[in-house]
Amino acid sequence: MTSHRPRSRVAPGDEMADLLAAALRDQGRSLTWLRERLHDRGVRVSLSALSYWRSGERRPEGAASSEAIGVIEELLALAPGTLGDRIGPSRRPGVPARTAQVGEIVDSSGTDALARALDALDLADAPSRTLDEAASFTVDLDDRGCFASIRSRLRIRALDEGVARIPLWFLVDRPVPEPLRLSGLHGAVPARRVDDLAAGLAVQEVLLERPLAPGEATVVEATFEVPRAPGDGAAVDTEFVLSPPRRTSEIELWVRFDRARVPAACTLRSAELGGPASTVRIDLSDVSSVHHAVRGFGPGSVGAHWTW
């Protein structure tokens, strides 16, 4: 007697990513299983590539990838062409996306401290294991023009097997009298931490509620409060810059100034690594906050810069 696995049912109009995800789910197969079976057939495909194909962020390109798709159809008992005929056009125009180091993007004395902190926490490879699909930051300043709090909301997708911890870091880029205080954390629990008071740096390791498989996503929210320096001569802050090391679907920044002290001028600036900068001047005569949002951006820097 010969047993046959039932072929997965697919809808004619579905994209390849949806069909691949459905076939894996219906058959209870993981991306690790798929990669191992491909390797058994002499087809070398990384977990991150399979994760991209399943999420739809990227599509298979080139002869080797086309061969891999054909073998995947066999392994998942799909009819020939079920996936290959629905690959569609490339989603990576121009040069291929890459992961950049923070030091390549931001010229700051704190980047060396950040690199040491990530290394100490054994999280230097975090940007290659996870993708910040969307990032939202709300920054509040006090009546002296200094950072008061920084709140972030990150939608993170795993690119590797068993992603269980990630770093959350904030660089004030000036000395602080005491460590930044983690006042709110959702979607994870705090673990180890490294602080550099001279750089105004906090690197917090957080443990996700459960390990993520490649392609899985979760949301983590955190709020850090910046300690107020004593006296009236505290150095004021003049910019807040985000530096995504990979291409990010959506970045949103909202900087809110105290109504008792609103900057004289503000400029929103964004520049991808190696590309031209885009700047927009904001009139603050009738407002006390600025909002900046970009889509499909990175690696590079995006932020708000102001003068008092």
Coordinates of C-alpha atoms in Angstrom, one line a residue:
M1 CA 0.0 0.0 0.0
T2 CA 1.3 3.5 -0.9
S3 CA 0.3 6.5 1.2
H4 CA 0.1 10.0 -0.3
R5 CA 0.0 13.3 1.4
P6 CA -3.0 15.3 0.3
R7 CA -2.1 18.3 -1.9
S8 CA -2.6 21.6 -0.2
R9 CA -5.6 23.5 -1.5
V10 CA -4.7 26.9 -3.0
A11 CA -6.7 29.8 -4.3
P12 CA -5.9 30.8 -7.9
G13 CA -5.3 34.5 -7.1
D14 CA -3.1 34.1 -4.1
E15 CA 0.5 35.4 -4.2
M16 CA 3.4 33.0 -3.7
A17 CA 4.1 34.2 -0.2
D18 CA 0.5 33.4 0.9
L19 CA 0.6 30.0 -0.8
L20 CA 3.9 29.1 0.8
A21 CA 2.8 30.1 4.3
A22 CA -0.5 28.2 3.9
A23 CA 1.2 25.0 2.7
L24 CA 3.7 25.1 5.6
R25 CA 0.9 25.8 8.1
D26 CA -1.4 23.1 6.7
Q27 CA 1.3 20.5 6.9
G28 CA 2.7 21.5 10.2
R29 CA 6.2 22.2 8.7
S30 CA 8.7 24.8 9.9
L31 CA 11.1 26.8 7.9
T32 CA 13.9 24.9 9.6
W33 CA 12.4 21.6 8.4
L34 CA 12.2 23.0 4.9
R35 CA 15.8 24.3 4.8
E36 CA 17.1 20.9 6.0
R37 CA 15.1 19.0 3.3
L38 CA 16.4 21.5 0.7
H39 CA 20.0 20.9 1.9
D40 CA 19.4 17.2 1.7
R41 CA 18.6 17.7 -2.0
G42 CA 21.8 19.8 -2.5
V43 CA 19.8 23.1 -2.6
R44 CA 21.4 25.8 -0.3
V45 CA 18.9 28.4 0.9
S46 CA 19.3 30.4 4.1
L47 CA 16.6 30.6 6.8
S48 CA 16.4 34.3 6.3
A49 CA 15.7 33.9 2.6
L50 CA 13.0 31.4 3.3
S51 CA 11.5 33.8 5.9
Y52 CA 11.5 36.7 3.4
W53 CA 9.8 34.5 0.8
R54 CA 7.1 33.4 3.2
S55 CA 6.4 36.9 4.5
G56 CA 6.4 38.4 1.0
E57 CA 9.0 41.0 1.8
R58 CA 11.2 39.6 -1.0
R59 CA 10.6 37.3 -3.9
P60 CA 12.9 34.6 -5.2
E61 CA 15.2 35.9 -7.9
G62 CA 17.7 34.2 -10.2
A63 CA 18.2 30.6 -11.5
A64 CA 19.2 29.1 -8.1
S65 CA 16.2 30.5 -6.4
S66 CA 13.9 29.3 -9.2
E67 CA 15.4 25.8 -8.7
A68 CA 14.8 26.0 -5.0
I69 CA 11.1 26.9 -5.6
G70 CA 10.6 23.9 -7.8
V71 CA 12.1 21.6 -5.1
I72 CA 9.9 23.3 -2.4
E73 CA 6.8 22.5 -4.5
E74 CA 7.9 18.8 -4.5
L75 CA 8.6 18.8 -0.7
L76 CA 5.2 20.3 0.1
A77 CA 3.4 18.1 -2.5
L78 CA 2.2 21.1 -4.5
A79 CA 1.5 20.9 -8.2
P80 CA 4.3 22.1 -10.4
G81 CA 4.1 25.9 -10.9
T82 CA 1.9 26.5 -7.8
L83 CA 4.5 28.7 -6.4
G84 CA 6.8 29.4 -9.3
D85 CA 4.0 30.8 -11.5
R86 CA 3.1 33.3 -8.8
I87 CA 6.5 34.8 -7.9
G88 CA 5.7 38.1 -9.6
P89 CA 8.1 41.0 -10.2
S90 CA 11.0 41.8 -8.0
R91 CA 10.4 43.8 -4.8
R92 CA 14.0 45.0 -4.5
P93 CA 14.5 47.8 -7.0
G94 CA 18.1 49.1 -7.3
V95 CA 20.9 47.8 -5.1
P96 CA 20.1 44.9 -2.8
A97 CA 19.2 45.7 0.8
R98 CA 21.8 45.3 3.4
T99 CA 22.4 45.6 7.1
A100 CA 24.5 48.6 8.1
Q101 CA 26.4 49.3 11.2
V102 CA 25.3 52.2 13.3
G103 CA 28.7 53.8 13.0
E104 CA 28.2 54.0 9.2
I105 CA 25.0 56.0 9.6
V106 CA 25.6 58.2 12.6
D107 CA 28.6 60.3 13.4
S108 CA 28.5 60.2 17.2
S109 CA 31.0 59.5 20.0
G110 CA 28.3 57.2 21.5
T111 CA 28.4 54.7 18.7
D112 CA 31.6 53.1 20.1
A113 CA 29.9 52.8 23.5
L114 CA 26.9 51.2 21.8
A115 CA 29.0 48.6 20.0
R116 CA 30.8 47.7 23.2
A117 CA 27.4 47.4 25.1
L118 CA 25.9 45.1 22.4
D119 CA 29.0 43.0 22.4
A120 CA 28.9 42.7 26.2
L121 CA 25.3 41.5 26.0
D122 CA 26.1 39.1 23.2
L123 CA 23.6 41.0 21.0
A124 CA 25.9 42.4 18.3
D125 CA 24.2 40.1 15.7
A126 CA 20.7 41.3 16.6
P127 CA 20.2 43.4 13.4
S128 CA 20.8 40.3 11.2
R129 CA 18.4 38.1 13.2
T130 CA 15.4 40.5 13.4
L131 CA 13.8 43.1 11.2
D132 CA 12.1 46.2 12.7
E133 CA 9.2 46.2 10.2
A134 CA 7.7 49.3 11.8
A135 CA 8.9 51.8 14.4
S136 CA 7.1 54.6 16.2
F137 CA 8.8 57.0 18.6
T138 CA 7.3 59.7 20.8
V139 CA 9.8 62.1 22.3
D140 CA 8.9 64.6 25.0
L141 CA 11.1 67.5 26.1
D142 CA 10.8 69.5 29.4
D143 CA 10.6 73.2 30.1
R144 CA 14.4 73.5 29.9
G145 CA 14.6 72.0 26.4
C146 CA 16.0 68.7 27.6
F147 CA 14.7 65.2 26.8
A148 CA 12.2 64.0 29.4
S149 CA 11.0 60.7 28.0
I150 CA 11.3 58.5 24.9
R151 CA 8.5 56.0 24.1
S152 CA 8.9 53.4 21.3
R153 CA 6.7 50.9 19.7
L154 CA 8.4 48.3 17.5
R155 CA 6.9 45.6 15.3
I156 CA 9.6 43.0 15.0
R157 CA 9.8 40.1 12.6
A158 CA 12.2 37.2 13.2
L159 CA 14.7 36.3 10.4
D160 CA 16.2 33.4 12.2
E161 CA 15.1 30.4 14.3
G162 CA 14.5 30.9 18.0
V163 CA 14.7 34.7 18.4
A164 CA 14.0 35.1 22.1
R165 CA 15.7 38.3 23.0
I166 CA 16.4 41.7 21.5
P167 CA 18.2 44.9 22.5
L168 CA 16.4 48.2 23.1
W169 CA 18.8 51.1 23.1
F170 CA 18.6 54.9 23.5
L171 CA 21.5 57.3 23.0
V172 CA 21.0 60.8 24.4
D173 CA 24.5 61.6 23.2
R174 CA 25.4 63.8 26.2
P175 CA 26.3 63.0 29.8
V176 CA 23.4 62.1 32.1
P177 CA 23.5 62.2 36.0
E178 CA 22.1 58.7 36.4
P179 CA 20.9 55.9 34.2
L180 CA 17.7 56.3 32.1
R181 CA 14.8 54.7 33.8
L182 CA 12.7 52.0 32.1
S183 CA 9.2 53.1 33.2
G184 CA 7.1 50.9 30.9
L185 CA 7.6 47.7 29.0
H186 CA 5.0 45.6 27.1
G187 CA 5.4 42.5 25.0
A188 CA 8.7 41.5 26.8
V189 CA 10.4 41.5 30.2
P190 CA 13.6 43.2 31.1
A191 CA 16.8 41.2 31.5
R192 CA 20.4 42.4 31.5
R193 CA 21.4 46.0 30.9
V194 CA 24.4 48.2 30.1
D195 CA 24.6 51.9 30.8
D196 CA 27.2 54.5 29.8
L197 CA 26.4 57.8 31.7
A198 CA 29.1 59.8 29.8
A199 CA 27.4 59.0 26.5
G200 CA 23.9 59.1 27.8
L201 CA 23.4 55.5 26.6
A202 CA 21.1 52.8 27.8
V203 CA 21.1 49.3 26.2
Q204 CA 18.4 47.1 27.7
E205 CA 18.2 43.4 26.8
V206 CA 14.6 42.3 26.8
L207 CA 13.2 38.7 26.6
L208 CA 10.2 38.2 24.3
E209 CA 7.1 36.5 25.7
R210 CA 8.0 33.5 23.6
P211 CA 10.7 32.6 21.1
L212 CA 9.8 33.5 17.5
A213 CA 10.2 31.2 14.5
P214 CA 11.5 32.7 11.2
G215 CA 8.8 35.0 9.7
E216 CA 6.9 35.4 13.0
A217 CA 6.3 38.9 14.3
T218 CA 5.6 40.6 17.6
V219 CA 5.2 44.1 19.1
V220 CA 7.3 45.5 21.9
E221 CA 6.6 48.9 23.6
A222 CA 8.9 50.6 26.0
T223 CA 9.3 54.0 27.7
F224 CA 12.5 55.4 29.0
E225 CA 12.6 58.5 31.2
V226 CA 15.7 60.7 31.0
P227 CA 16.9 61.9 34.4
R228 CA 16.8 65.7 34.9
A229 CA 20.2 67.2 35.5
P230 CA 20.5 69.4 38.6
G231 CA 20.6 73.2 38.3
D232 CA 19.6 75.5 35.5
G233 CA 22.7 75.2 33.4
A234 CA 21.8 71.8 31.9
A235 CA 22.8 71.3 28.3
V236 CA 19.7 71.5 26.0
D237 CA 19.0 68.9 23.4
T238 CA 18.8 69.9 19.7
E239 CA 18.0 66.7 17.7
F240 CA 16.5 63.3 17.8
V241 CA 17.7 60.9 15.1
L242 CA 16.7 57.3 14.3
S243 CA 19.2 55.1 12.5
P244 CA 17.6 52.0 11.1
P245 CA 20.3 49.5 10.0
R246 CA 18.0 47.8 7.5
R247 CA 15.1 48.8 5.2
T248 CA 12.0 49.4 7.4
S249 CA 8.5 49.5 6.2
E250 CA 7.4 52.5 8.2
I251 CA 9.1 54.9 10.6
E252 CA 7.2 57.5 12.6
L253 CA 8.6 60.2 14.9
W254 CA 6.7 62.6 17.0
V255 CA 8.7 65.2 19.0
R256 CA 6.7 67.2 21.5
F257 CA 8.1 70.3 23.1
D258 CA 7.0 71.9 26.3
R259 CA 4.8 74.9 25.5
A260 CA 6.9 77.0 27.9
R261 CA 9.9 76.5 25.6
V262 CA 9.4 75.9 21.8
P263 CA 12.4 76.0 19.5
A264 CA 12.9 79.0 17.2
A265 CA 13.3 76.7 14.1
C266 CA 13.0 73.0 13.3
T267 CA 14.1 70.9 10.3
L268 CA 13.0 67.4 9.4
R269 CA 15.8 65.4 7.7
S270 CA 16.1 62.0 6.2
A271 CA 18.9 60.4 4.2
E272 CA 19.5 56.8 3.2
L273 CA 23.0 55.5 3.4
G274 CA 25.0 56.8 0.3
G275 CA 22.0 58.9 -0.9
P276 CA 21.0 62.5 -0.9
A277 CA 19.4 64.1 2.1
S278 CA 15.8 65.4 2.1
T279 CA 15.1 68.3 4.4
V280 CA 11.9 70.1 5.3
R281 CA 11.7 73.3 7.5
I282 CA 8.8 73.4 9.9
D283 CA 7.1 76.6 11.1
L284 CA 6.7 76.3 14.9
S285 CA 5.0 79.7 15.4
D286 CA 1.6 78.1 16.2
V287 CA 2.5 74.6 17.2
S288 CA 4.5 72.8 19.9
S289 CA 5.3 69.5 18.2
V290 CA 6.6 68.1 15.0
H291 CA 5.8 64.8 13.2
H292 CA 7.9 63.0 10.7
A293 CA 7.0 59.7 8.9
V294 CA 8.7 57.8 6.1
R295 CA 7.9 54.5 4.4
G296 CA 10.2 51.9 2.9
F297 CA 13.3 53.6 4.3
G298 CA 16.8 52.5 5.3
P299 CA 19.5 51.9 6.1
G300 CA 20.1 55.5 6.9
S301 CA 19.0 58.2 9.3
V302 CA 15.8 60.1 9.9
G303 CA 15.2 62.7 12.5
A304 CA 14.3 66.2 13.7
H305 CA 16.8 68.9 14.3
W306 CA 16.0 72.2 16.1
T307 CA 17.6 75.4 17.3
W308 CA 16.6 77.4 20.4

